[in-house]
Amino acid sequence: MNLLVVGSVALDTVETPYGKVEKALGGSAVYFSVSASYFTKVGVVAVIGQDFPEEHVQFLKSRNIDLRGLRREPGLTFHWRGRYSSNLNEAETLDTQLNVFEIFHPLIPEEYREAALVFLANIDPELQRNVLEQVTHPQCTICDTMNFWIGGKLRELKETLQRVDILIINEGEVRQISQEYNLVRAYQKIASYGPRILVVKQGSYGALLFTPSSIFSAPAYPLEKVLDPTGAGDSFAGGFTGYLARSQKISEDELRRAVIYGSVMASFAVEDFSLERLKKLTLKEIEERFAAFRRLTQF
Amino acid sequence: MNLLVVGSVALDTVETPYGKVEKALGGSAVYFSVSASYFTKVGVVAVIGQDFPEEHVQFLKSRNIDLRGLRREPGLTFHWRGRYSSNLNEAETLDTQLNVFEIFHPLIPEEYREAALVFLANIDPELQRNVLEQVTHPQCTICDTMNFWIGGKLRELKETLQRVDILIINEGEVRQISQEYNLVRAYQKIASYGPRILVVKQGSYGALLFTPSSIFSAPAYPLEKVLDPTGAGDSFAGGFTGYLARSQKISEDELRRAVIYGSVMASFAVEDFSLERLKKLTLKEIEERFAAFRRLTQF
């Protein structure tokens, strides 16, 4: 096992100006693992309910994703319902039903414990730390979080961050956790919490990578049509971490390329609803878009 | 004369979280021409009042800027008073006194009429068109505008745009003029108004360059401290246009480098109040920051 992800598997009901899906496949661990599966072998630790369609399980298996850590519990699958207005930048949450996710206690299967890379998707920081206690000397730990935990469990989150190498969060969360508007100063503060490396997701503006020795700025791919931004951040993290797991080297150069592969995967994810675009993706398309990012930035 | 700019010369009173200046040198034609003066010879067409300090005139002359088109009229100089809150992204205008700018009718001196490049800063689109009628076959015309004219004089603005090669405006203005949220589609619409080339200024997110054959994405330089964002857009345009005037070639490659030089000049402009940073700048510092943009974007 190269890469382990702990996060949510969900059924999402999403409405955008371009359409609507009902109880479609979603969740951070799903977007992450499907995206990463184009680069490496991924093991998933997550929980689903009795209602979770078998076809989705089969799809994940078809992507060669290891599901030994996916447990089916009595009850319903985590369900999120949201809506995007015309600028597609911010989701309005209409309903959240945690269901089986409410009692989720990640138990890392024996076979996953020596994973080289561990991605902690956006879950309770106490659970994230609990995962880190179950794995043995990972080469690199990568972590996501959100405003809800920064506001409500900051002390626990900071304890988790002490053991994290790379933090991947969005711009607003960077400012909230650091209490710094300026991103250069915000990185300095966040590095003092633990993570040496910070990736700032900026939606349609791209992403910034801060390391102790440099800053890297990556654009977003200018798409003519974005159908559904759900899962863009987790698809980014999946491409980023999946690429690092494949390269087995966390150097400055590889981190930069990983950010571009993350951006590539996010750009595909938003081209259709749910996992529809990622399902149909080919390695050739991924490499072509990587090349397009070069043309987009070269001067 | 390589490059002609028509715009405002102002005295600005600006307050940011980092300090305040009273009636400091400002205005679009000033930021533009000082920025461009590091690349080429610029001629200014603008108006000042009786109160405009002679030291500012001497400073502009010291930058080798041609002031034969700068007229001193009875009355006071254009005065803008504004404030930026902690995020420094949007100015709140507290007061605008047009003064002599109210009766500004750009008269292009004979010696300027054969300028290869003409930059129309953000003034009434009817005056912009009037300028274009006075110049003889410029190689390239570049134009700025703002929400005020898009909202109030759209018909006149569109007439001006029919004769413009490059439009440089900010993201919000792109959406307002095209009535398109998506920037790729917005460019297609704007190109149909006239300008083959569109530069979208995105503040701290950088800039996008749209041409008929490609899109280029440039980051902003990640500064640890921004003292005063006033004039960033005009400094950008000055670096962009000044570089094009020096290179005398409007190719795809040169346009991309011009966007980076624009970003370089904007990044310096915001490091201090008014023109303070641009005054002290050296060619070596400009080239060093250009190189820093390469390191910032390379993968």
Coordinates of C-alpha atoms in Angstrom, one line a residue:
Chain A
M1 CA 0.0 0.0 0.0
N2 CA 1.5 3.3 -1.1
L3 CA -1.2 5.7 -0.1
L4 CA -4.0 5.6 2.5
V5 CA -6.9 8.0 2.7
V6 CA -9.4 8.4 5.6
G7 CA -12.5 10.5 4.8
S8 CA -16.1 10.4 3.9
V9 CA -18.1 8.4 1.3
A10 CA -21.3 10.3 0.6
L11 CA -24.4 10.4 -1.6
D12 CA -24.7 14.0 -2.7
T13 CA -27.7 15.9 -4.1
V14 CA -26.3 18.9 -5.9
E15 CA -28.0 21.6 -7.9
T16 CA -26.0 24.1 -10.1
P17 CA -27.2 26.4 -12.9
Y18 CA -26.4 23.6 -15.3
G19 CA -28.4 20.8 -13.8
K20 CA -29.1 18.6 -10.8
V21 CA -28.1 15.2 -9.5
E22 CA -29.9 13.2 -6.7
K23 CA -28.0 11.0 -4.3
A24 CA -25.0 10.8 -6.6
L25 CA -21.7 9.3 -5.6
G26 CA -19.5 11.8 -3.6
G27 CA -17.5 12.3 -0.5
S28 CA -13.9 13.4 0.2
A29 CA -12.5 9.8 0.2
V30 CA -14.2 9.0 -3.1
Y31 CA -13.0 12.1 -5.0
F32 CA -9.6 11.7 -3.5
S33 CA -9.1 8.0 -4.2
V34 CA -10.5 8.0 -7.7
S35 CA -8.3 10.9 -8.6
A36 CA -5.2 9.3 -6.9
S37 CA -6.0 6.0 -8.6
Y38 CA -4.7 7.3 -11.9
F39 CA -1.2 7.5 -10.2
T40 CA -1.0 4.9 -7.6
K41 CA -2.6 2.2 -5.5
V42 CA -4.9 3.7 -2.8
G43 CA -6.5 2.2 0.2
V44 CA -9.7 3.8 1.6
V45 CA -10.8 3.9 5.2
A46 CA -14.4 5.1 5.4
V47 CA -17.9 4.1 6.3
I48 CA -21.1 3.5 4.2
G49 CA -24.7 2.6 5.1
Q50 CA -27.0 -0.1 3.9
D51 CA -28.4 2.1 1.1
F52 CA -25.0 2.6 -0.6
P53 CA -25.4 1.2 -4.1
E54 CA -23.3 -1.8 -5.0
E55 CA -22.6 -0.3 -8.4
H56 CA -20.5 2.4 -6.7
V57 CA -18.5 -0.2 -4.8
Q58 CA -17.9 -2.0 -8.1
F59 CA -16.8 1.3 -9.8
L60 CA -14.3 2.0 -7.0
K61 CA -13.0 -1.6 -7.3
S62 CA -12.7 -1.1 -11.1
R63 CA -10.3 1.7 -10.4
N64 CA -8.1 -0.8 -8.5
I65 CA -8.9 1.0 -5.2
D66 CA -8.3 -1.1 -2.1
L67 CA -11.6 -1.2 -0.1
R68 CA -10.6 -3.4 2.8
G69 CA -11.0 -0.4 5.0
L70 CA -14.5 0.5 3.8
R71 CA -17.1 -0.7 6.3
R72 CA -20.8 -1.0 5.8
E73 CA -22.7 -0.2 8.9
P74 CA -26.4 -0.3 9.8
G75 CA -28.1 2.9 8.8
L76 CA -27.9 5.3 5.9
T77 CA -24.9 6.7 4.1
F78 CA -23.7 10.3 4.8
H79 CA -25.9 12.6 2.7
W80 CA -25.1 16.2 1.6
R81 CA -27.5 18.4 -0.2
G82 CA -26.2 21.7 -1.7
R83 CA -26.7 24.3 -4.3
Y84 CA -24.4 26.6 -6.3
S85 CA -25.4 29.9 -7.7
S86 CA -24.3 31.3 -11.0
N87 CA -20.7 32.1 -10.0
L88 CA -20.2 28.5 -8.9
N89 CA -17.7 29.7 -6.3
E90 CA -19.4 28.9 -3.0
A91 CA -21.8 26.0 -2.2
E92 CA -24.8 26.7 -0.1
T93 CA -25.5 23.7 2.1
L94 CA -29.2 23.0 2.2
D95 CA -29.0 19.8 4.3
T96 CA -26.4 17.5 5.9
Q97 CA -27.3 14.1 7.3
L98 CA -24.3 12.5 8.9
N99 CA -26.1 9.1 9.4
V100 CA -23.4 6.4 9.7
F101 CA -20.7 9.0 9.4
E102 CA -21.7 10.3 12.9
I103 CA -20.3 7.2 14.6
F104 CA -17.3 6.8 12.3
H105 CA -14.2 5.6 14.1
P106 CA -11.5 5.0 11.6
L107 CA -9.9 1.6 12.1
I108 CA -6.9 1.2 9.9
P109 CA -6.6 -2.4 8.6
E110 CA -3.3 -4.1 9.4
E111 CA -2.4 -4.2 5.7
Y112 CA -2.6 -0.4 5.4
R113 CA -0.5 0.5 8.4
E114 CA 2.8 0.8 6.6
A115 CA 1.4 3.1 3.9
A116 CA 4.1 5.6 2.8
L117 CA 1.7 8.5 2.4
V118 CA -1.3 9.2 4.6
F119 CA -4.0 11.6 3.5
L120 CA -6.4 12.8 6.3
A121 CA -9.4 14.3 4.5
N122 CA -11.6 16.8 6.2
I123 CA -12.9 15.0 9.4
D124 CA -12.8 15.7 13.1
P125 CA -9.2 16.5 14.0
E126 CA -9.4 14.0 16.9
L127 CA -10.1 11.3 14.5
Q128 CA -7.3 12.5 12.2
R129 CA -4.9 12.2 15.1
N130 CA -6.2 8.8 16.0
V131 CA -5.4 7.7 12.5
L132 CA -1.8 9.0 12.8
E133 CA -1.5 6.9 16.0
Q134 CA -2.4 3.7 14.1
V135 CA 0.1 4.1 11.2
T136 CA 3.7 3.2 11.5
H137 CA 6.3 5.8 10.3
P138 CA 4.7 7.1 7.1
Q139 CA 7.1 9.0 4.8
C140 CA 4.7 11.9 4.6
T141 CA 1.4 12.9 6.2
I142 CA -1.0 15.2 4.4
C143 CA -4.0 16.9 5.9
D144 CA -7.1 18.8 5.0
T145 CA -9.6 20.6 7.4
M146 CA -12.3 23.2 7.2
N147 CA -13.7 26.3 8.9
F148 CA -16.0 24.1 11.1
W149 CA -13.1 22.5 12.9
I150 CA -10.9 25.7 12.9
G151 CA -13.8 27.4 14.7
G152 CA -14.9 24.6 17.0
K153 CA -11.8 22.4 17.7
L154 CA -8.8 24.6 17.2
R155 CA -6.8 23.1 20.1
E156 CA -7.4 19.5 18.8
L157 CA -6.6 20.6 15.3
K158 CA -3.3 22.2 16.3
E159 CA -2.4 19.0 18.1
T160 CA -3.0 17.0 14.9
L161 CA -1.0 19.6 12.9
Q162 CA 2.1 19.0 15.0
R163 CA 2.3 15.6 13.3
V164 CA 1.4 16.7 9.8
D165 CA 3.9 17.4 7.0
I166 CA 1.7 19.0 4.4
L167 CA -1.5 21.0 5.0
I168 CA -3.8 21.5 2.0
I169 CA -6.6 24.0 2.7
N170 CA -8.3 26.8 0.9
E171 CA -7.5 30.5 1.1
G172 CA -10.2 31.4 3.6
E173 CA -9.2 28.6 5.9
V174 CA -5.5 29.6 5.7
R175 CA -6.5 33.1 6.9
Q176 CA -8.9 31.8 9.6
I177 CA -6.4 29.3 11.1
S178 CA -3.5 31.8 11.0
Q179 CA -5.4 34.9 11.8
E180 CA -3.3 36.5 9.1
Y181 CA -4.7 38.0 5.9
N182 CA -1.3 38.1 4.1
L183 CA -0.6 34.6 2.8
V184 CA 3.2 34.8 3.1
R185 CA 2.9 35.7 6.7
A186 CA 0.1 33.1 7.2
Y187 CA 2.4 30.4 5.9
Q188 CA 5.1 31.4 8.4
K189 CA 2.6 31.0 11.2
I190 CA 1.2 27.7 9.9
A191 CA 4.7 26.3 9.6
S192 CA 5.2 27.1 13.3
Y193 CA 2.2 24.8 14.1
G194 CA 3.9 21.8 12.4
P195 CA 3.4 21.5 8.6
R196 CA 6.6 22.4 6.8
I197 CA 4.6 22.6 3.5
L198 CA 1.4 24.5 2.8
V199 CA -0.8 24.2 -0.3
V200 CA -3.3 27.0 -0.6
K201 CA -6.3 26.2 -2.8
Q202 CA -7.7 29.3 -4.5
G203 CA -10.5 27.8 -6.6
S204 CA -10.7 29.3 -10.1
Y205 CA -7.5 31.3 -9.3
G206 CA -5.3 28.2 -8.9
A207 CA -3.1 27.2 -6.0
L208 CA 0.0 28.4 -4.1
L209 CA 2.7 26.0 -2.7
F210 CA 4.8 27.3 0.2
T211 CA 7.9 25.3 1.2
P212 CA 10.7 26.4 3.5
S213 CA 12.8 27.4 0.4
S214 CA 10.4 28.8 -2.1
I215 CA 6.9 29.8 -3.3
F216 CA 5.2 28.2 -6.3
S217 CA 2.2 29.6 -8.0
A218 CA 0.0 27.4 -10.2
P219 CA -3.0 28.7 -12.2
A220 CA -6.3 27.0 -12.6
Y221 CA -7.1 25.7 -16.0
P222 CA -9.4 28.2 -17.8
L223 CA -12.5 26.1 -18.5
E224 CA -15.2 27.3 -20.8
K225 CA -17.8 25.4 -18.8
V226 CA -17.8 24.3 -15.2
L227 CA -20.8 22.1 -14.5
D228 CA -20.3 21.2 -10.8
P229 CA -17.5 22.3 -8.5
T230 CA -18.3 19.6 -5.9
G231 CA -15.2 17.6 -5.1
A232 CA -12.7 19.9 -6.8
G233 CA -10.6 20.2 -3.7
D234 CA -10.5 16.5 -2.9
S235 CA -9.7 15.7 -6.6
F236 CA -6.9 18.2 -6.4
A237 CA -5.6 16.5 -3.2
G238 CA -5.9 13.1 -4.9
G239 CA -3.9 14.2 -7.9
F240 CA -1.3 15.9 -5.7
T241 CA -0.8 13.1 -3.3
G242 CA -1.2 10.3 -5.8
Y243 CA 1.6 11.8 -7.9
L244 CA 3.9 12.1 -4.9
A245 CA 3.1 8.5 -4.0
R246 CA 4.1 7.4 -7.5
S247 CA 7.2 9.5 -7.6
Q248 CA 8.2 8.4 -4.1
K249 CA 10.2 11.6 -3.7
I250 CA 9.1 14.7 -1.8
S251 CA 11.5 17.2 -3.5
E252 CA 10.9 20.8 -4.4
D253 CA 10.5 19.9 -8.1
E254 CA 8.2 16.9 -7.4
L255 CA 6.0 19.0 -5.1
R256 CA 5.6 21.6 -7.9
R257 CA 4.6 18.9 -10.4
A258 CA 2.3 17.4 -7.9
V259 CA 0.5 20.7 -7.6
I260 CA 0.0 20.8 -11.3
Y261 CA -1.3 17.2 -11.4
G262 CA -3.6 18.2 -8.6
S263 CA -4.9 21.1 -10.7
V264 CA -5.2 18.8 -13.7
M265 CA -7.5 16.4 -11.8
A266 CA -9.5 19.2 -10.3
S267 CA -10.0 20.7 -13.7
F268 CA -11.5 17.4 -15.0
A269 CA -13.6 16.8 -11.9
V270 CA -15.6 20.1 -12.3
E271 CA -16.4 19.4 -16.0
D272 CA -19.3 17.2 -15.1
F273 CA -21.5 16.2 -12.1
S274 CA -20.4 13.8 -9.4
L275 CA -17.6 11.5 -10.5
E276 CA -18.9 11.4 -14.1
R277 CA -15.8 13.0 -15.7
L278 CA -13.3 11.3 -13.6
K279 CA -14.9 7.9 -14.4
K280 CA -14.2 8.4 -18.1
L281 CA -10.7 9.9 -17.8
T282 CA -7.7 8.4 -19.6
L283 CA -4.0 8.7 -18.8
K284 CA -3.5 10.3 -22.2
E285 CA -6.0 13.1 -21.3
I286 CA -4.2 13.7 -18.0
E287 CA -0.8 14.1 -19.7
E288 CA -2.3 16.3 -22.4
R289 CA -3.8 18.7 -19.8
F290 CA -0.5 18.7 -17.9
A291 CA 1.1 19.8 -21.1
A292 CA -1.6 22.5 -21.5
F293 CA -0.7 23.8 -18.1
R294 CA 2.9 24.3 -19.4
R295 CA 1.7 26.3 -22.4
L296 CA -0.6 28.3 -20.1
T297 CA 2.3 29.4 -17.9
Q298 CA 5.3 29.6 -20.1
F299 CA 7.0 32.9 -20.9
Chain B
M1 CA 7.9 59.3 -29.5
N2 CA 7.3 55.6 -29.0
L3 CA 4.4 55.7 -26.5
L4 CA 1.7 58.1 -25.7
V5 CA -0.6 58.1 -22.7
V6 CA -3.7 60.1 -22.1
G7 CA -5.1 60.0 -18.6
S8 CA -5.2 61.8 -15.2
V9 CA -2.7 63.5 -13.0
A10 CA -3.9 63.7 -9.5
L11 CA -3.2 64.5 -5.9
D12 CA -4.4 61.6 -3.8
T13 CA -5.2 61.4 -0.1
V14 CA -5.0 57.7 0.8
E15 CA -5.4 55.8 4.0
T16 CA -4.5 52.2 4.5
P17 CA -4.0 50.1 7.7
Y18 CA -0.3 50.9 7.3
G19 CA -0.4 54.7 7.1
K20 CA -1.7 57.8 5.3
V21 CA -0.6 60.3 2.7
E22 CA -2.1 63.7 2.0
K23 CA -2.3 65.1 -1.5
A24 CA 0.4 62.8 -2.7
L25 CA 1.3 62.4 -6.4
G26 CA -1.0 60.1 -8.2
G27 CA -3.3 59.6 -11.2
S28 CA -3.4 57.0 -14.0
A29 CA -1.1 58.9 -16.4
V30 CA 1.5 59.3 -13.7
Y31 CA 1.6 55.7 -12.5
F32 CA 1.5 54.6 -16.1
S33 CA 4.2 56.9 -17.4
V34 CA 6.6 56.5 -14.5
S35 CA 6.3 52.7 -14.8
A36 CA 6.7 52.8 -18.6
S37 CA 9.7 55.2 -18.3
Y38 CA 11.8 52.2 -17.2
F39 CA 11.4 50.8 -20.7
T40 CA 10.8 53.5 -23.2
K41 CA 10.3 57.2 -23.9
V42 CA 6.7 58.2 -22.9
G43 CA 4.7 61.3 -23.8
V44 CA 1.9 62.4 -21.4
V45 CA -1.3 64.2 -22.3
A46 CA -3.0 65.4 -19.2
V47 CA -4.1 68.4 -17.2
I48 CA -2.9 69.9 -13.9
G49 CA -4.1 72.8 -11.8
Q50 CA -2.3 75.8 -10.3
D51 CA -1.7 73.9 -7.1
F52 CA 0.3 71.1 -8.7
P53 CA 3.7 71.1 -7.0
E54 CA 6.7 71.9 -9.3
E55 CA 8.7 69.2 -7.6
H56 CA 6.4 66.6 -9.1
V57 CA 6.9 68.1 -12.6
Q58 CA 10.6 67.9 -12.0
F59 CA 10.4 64.3 -10.9
L60 CA 8.5 63.3 -14.1
K61 CA 11.1 65.2 -16.2
S62 CA 13.9 63.4 -14.3
R63 CA 12.3 60.1 -15.5
N64 CA 12.8 61.5 -19.1
I65 CA 9.0 61.7 -19.6
D66 CA 7.9 64.1 -22.3
L67 CA 5.5 66.7 -20.8
R68 CA 4.8 68.8 -23.8
G69 CA 1.2 67.4 -23.6
L70 CA 0.8 68.3 -19.9
R71 CA -1.3 71.5 -19.6
R72 CA -1.6 73.7 -16.5
E73 CA -5.1 75.2 -16.3
P74 CA -6.7 77.7 -13.9
G75 CA -8.1 75.9 -10.9
L76 CA -7.1 72.9 -8.7
T77 CA -5.7 69.6 -9.7
F78 CA -7.9 66.5 -9.7
H79 CA -8.1 65.2 -6.1
W80 CA -9.1 61.7 -5.0
R81 CA -9.5 60.7 -1.4
G82 CA -9.9 57.0 -0.5
R83 CA -9.4 54.4 2.1
Y84 CA -8.5 50.7 2.1
S85 CA -9.5 48.3 4.8
S86 CA -7.4 45.5 6.1
N87 CA -7.7 43.2 3.0
L88 CA -6.4 46.0 0.8
N89 CA -8.5 44.6 -2.1
E90 CA -11.0 47.3 -2.7
A91 CA -10.8 51.1 -2.2
E92 CA -13.6 53.0 -0.6
T93 CA -13.8 56.4 -2.3
L94 CA -14.4 59.1 0.3
D95 CA -14.3 62.1 -2.0
T96 CA -13.6 62.9 -5.7
Q97 CA -13.0 66.5 -6.9
L98 CA -12.6 66.5 -10.6
N99 CA -11.5 70.2 -10.7
V100 CA -9.5 71.0 -13.9
F101 CA -10.1 67.3 -15.0
E102 CA -13.7 68.2 -15.5
I103 CA -13.0 70.3 -18.6
F104 CA -10.2 68.1 -19.8
H105 CA -10.1 67.9 -23.6
P106 CA -7.1 66.0 -24.7
L107 CA -5.2 67.9 -27.4
I108 CA -2.4 65.7 -28.8
P109 CA 0.7 67.8 -29.6
E110 CA 1.9 67.5 -33.2
E111 CA 5.1 65.8 -32.0
Y112 CA 3.1 62.9 -30.4
R113 CA 0.8 62.1 -33.2
E114 CA 3.0 59.4 -34.8
A115 CA 3.4 57.5 -31.6
A116 CA 3.7 53.7 -32.3
L117 CA 1.7 52.8 -29.2
V118 CA -1.2 54.7 -27.6
F119 CA -2.5 54.0 -24.1
L120 CA -5.9 55.4 -23.3
A121 CA -6.2 55.4 -19.5
N122 CA -9.5 55.3 -17.8
I123 CA -11.3 58.4 -19.0
D124 CA -14.6 59.2 -20.7
P125 CA -14.8 56.8 -23.8
E126 CA -15.8 59.8 -26.0
L127 CA -12.5 61.5 -25.1
Q128 CA -10.7 58.2 -25.7
R129 CA -12.2 58.1 -29.2
N130 CA -11.3 61.7 -29.7
V131 CA -7.7 60.8 -29.0
L132 CA -7.7 58.0 -31.5
E133 CA -8.9 60.5 -34.1
Q134 CA -5.9 62.7 -33.5
V135 CA -3.2 60.1 -33.9
T136 CA -1.9 58.8 -37.2
H137 CA -1.8 55.0 -37.8
P138 CA -0.5 53.8 -34.4
Q139 CA 0.9 50.3 -34.4
C140 CA -1.1 49.3 -31.4
T141 CA -3.8 50.9 -29.3
I142 CA -4.4 49.9 -25.7
C143 CA -7.3 50.9 -23.6
D144 CA -8.5 50.8 -19.9
T145 CA -12.0 51.7 -18.6
M146 CA -14.1 51.2 -15.5
N147 CA -17.5 50.2 -14.2
F148 CA -18.6 53.9 -14.2
W149 CA -18.3 54.1 -18.0
I150 CA -19.5 50.5 -18.6
G151 CA -22.6 51.4 -16.7
G152 CA -23.2 54.9 -18.0
K153 CA -21.7 55.2 -21.5
L154 CA -21.7 51.7 -22.9
R155 CA -22.6 52.7 -26.4
E156 CA -19.8 55.2 -26.6
L157 CA -17.4 52.8 -25.0
K158 CA -18.3 50.1 -27.6
E159 CA -17.6 52.6 -30.4
T160 CA -14.2 53.3 -28.9
L161 CA -13.5 49.6 -28.5
Q162 CA -14.0 49.0 -32.2
R163 CA -10.7 50.9 -32.8
V164 CA -8.8 49.3 -29.8
D165 CA -6.3 46.4 -30.2
I166 CA -5.8 45.5 -26.5
L167 CA -8.2 46.0 -23.6
I168 CA -6.7 45.9 -20.1
I169 CA -9.4 45.8 -17.4
N170 CA -10.0 44.1 -14.1
E171 CA -12.0 40.9 -13.7
G172 CA -15.2 42.6 -12.4
E173 CA -15.2 45.0 -15.4
V174 CA -14.7 42.0 -17.8
R175 CA -17.8 40.4 -16.4
Q176 CA -19.8 43.6 -16.4
I177 CA -19.0 44.6 -20.0
S178 CA -19.5 41.1 -21.4
Q179 CA -22.4 40.1 -19.2
E180 CA -20.6 36.7 -18.9
Y181 CA -19.3 35.3 -15.6
N182 CA -17.0 32.7 -17.3
L183 CA -13.8 34.5 -18.5
V184 CA -13.2 32.3 -21.5
R185 CA -16.6 33.1 -22.9
A186 CA -16.3 36.8 -21.8
Y187 CA -13.1 37.1 -23.9
Q188 CA -14.9 35.7 -27.0
K189 CA -17.6 38.4 -26.5
I190 CA -15.1 41.2 -25.9
A191 CA -13.1 40.2 -29.0
S192 CA -16.3 40.6 -31.0
Y193 CA -16.5 44.3 -29.8
G194 CA -13.1 45.0 -31.4
P195 CA -10.0 44.2 -29.1
R196 CA -8.3 41.1 -30.4
I197 CA -6.3 40.9 -27.1
L198 CA -7.7 41.0 -23.6
V199 CA -5.7 41.4 -20.4
V200 CA -7.7 40.6 -17.2
K201 CA -6.2 42.1 -14.1
Q202 CA -7.0 40.0 -11.0
G203 CA -5.3 41.9 -8.3
S204 CA -3.4 39.7 -5.8
Y205 CA -4.3 36.7 -8.0
G206 CA -2.3 37.9 -11.0
A207 CA -3.5 38.4 -14.6
L208 CA -4.8 36.5 -17.6
L209 CA -3.8 37.2 -21.2
F210 CA -6.3 36.2 -23.9
T211 CA -5.2 36.2 -27.6
P212 CA -6.9 34.6 -30.6
S213 CA -4.4 31.7 -30.3
S214 CA -3.8 31.1 -26.6
I215 CA -4.4 31.9 -22.9
F216 CA -1.6 32.9 -20.6
S217 CA -1.9 32.9 -16.8
A218 CA 0.5 35.1 -14.8
P219 CA 0.6 35.1 -11.0
A220 CA 1.0 38.1 -8.8
Y221 CA 4.2 38.4 -6.8
P222 CA 3.6 37.1 -3.3
L223 CA 4.5 40.1 -1.2
E224 CA 4.9 40.0 2.6
K225 CA 3.8 43.6 2.9
V226 CA 1.5 45.7 0.7
L227 CA 1.4 49.3 1.9
D228 CA -0.9 50.9 -0.7
P229 CA -2.5 49.3 -3.7
T230 CA -3.3 52.6 -5.4
G231 CA -2.0 52.8 -8.9
A232 CA -1.3 49.0 -9.2
G233 CA -3.4 48.7 -12.3
D234 CA -1.9 51.7 -14.1
S235 CA 1.7 50.6 -13.1
F236 CA 0.8 47.2 -14.6
A237 CA -0.3 48.8 -17.8
G238 CA 2.8 51.0 -17.8
G239 CA 5.1 48.0 -17.5
F240 CA 3.1 46.0 -20.1
T241 CA 2.9 48.8 -22.7
G242 CA 6.4 50.2 -22.0
Y243 CA 7.9 46.7 -22.6
L244 CA 5.9 46.3 -25.8
A245 CA 7.1 49.8 -27.0
R246 CA 10.7 48.8 -26.3
S247 CA 10.4 45.4 -28.0
Q248 CA 8.6 46.9 -31.0
K249 CA 7.0 43.5 -31.6
I250 CA 3.4 42.5 -30.6
S251 CA 4.0 38.7 -30.9
E252 CA 2.6 36.0 -28.6
D253 CA 5.9 35.6 -26.8
E254 CA 6.4 39.4 -26.3
L255 CA 2.8 39.8 -25.1
R256 CA 3.5 37.2 -22.4
R257 CA 6.7 38.8 -21.3
A258 CA 4.9 42.2 -21.3
V259 CA 2.3 40.8 -18.8
I260 CA 5.1 39.7 -16.5
Y261 CA 6.8 43.1 -16.7
G262 CA 3.5 44.6 -16.0
S263 CA 3.1 42.4 -12.9
V264 CA 6.7 43.2 -11.9
M265 CA 6.0 47.0 -12.0
A266 CA 2.6 46.6 -10.1
S267 CA 4.4 44.5 -7.4
F268 CA 6.8 47.3 -6.8
A269 CA 4.2 50.1 -6.9
V270 CA 2.2 48.6 -4.0
E271 CA 5.3 48.3 -1.7
D272 CA 5.0 51.9 -0.7
F273 CA 2.6 54.9 -0.8
S274 CA 2.1 57.0 -3.9
L275 CA 5.0 56.8 -6.3
E276 CA 7.6 56.3 -3.5
R277 CA 8.8 52.8 -4.5
L278 CA 8.7 53.5 -8.3
K279 CA 10.8 56.6 -7.7
K280 CA 13.7 54.6 -6.2
L281 CA 13.5 51.7 -8.5
T282 CA 16.5 50.4 -10.5
L283 CA 16.7 48.4 -13.8
K284 CA 18.6 45.7 -11.8
E285 CA 15.7 45.4 -9.4
I286 CA 13.2 45.1 -12.3
E287 CA 15.3 42.3 -13.9
E288 CA 15.7 40.5 -10.5
R289 CA 12.0 40.5 -9.9
F290 CA 11.4 39.3 -13.5
A291 CA 13.7 36.4 -12.7
A292 CA 11.8 35.8 -9.5
F293 CA 8.6 35.4 -11.5
R294 CA 10.3 32.7 -13.5
R295 CA 11.2 30.8 -10.3
L296 CA 7.7 31.4 -9.0
T297 CA 6.1 29.6 -12.0
Q298 CA 8.5 27.0 -13.2
F299 CA 7.7 23.3 -12.9

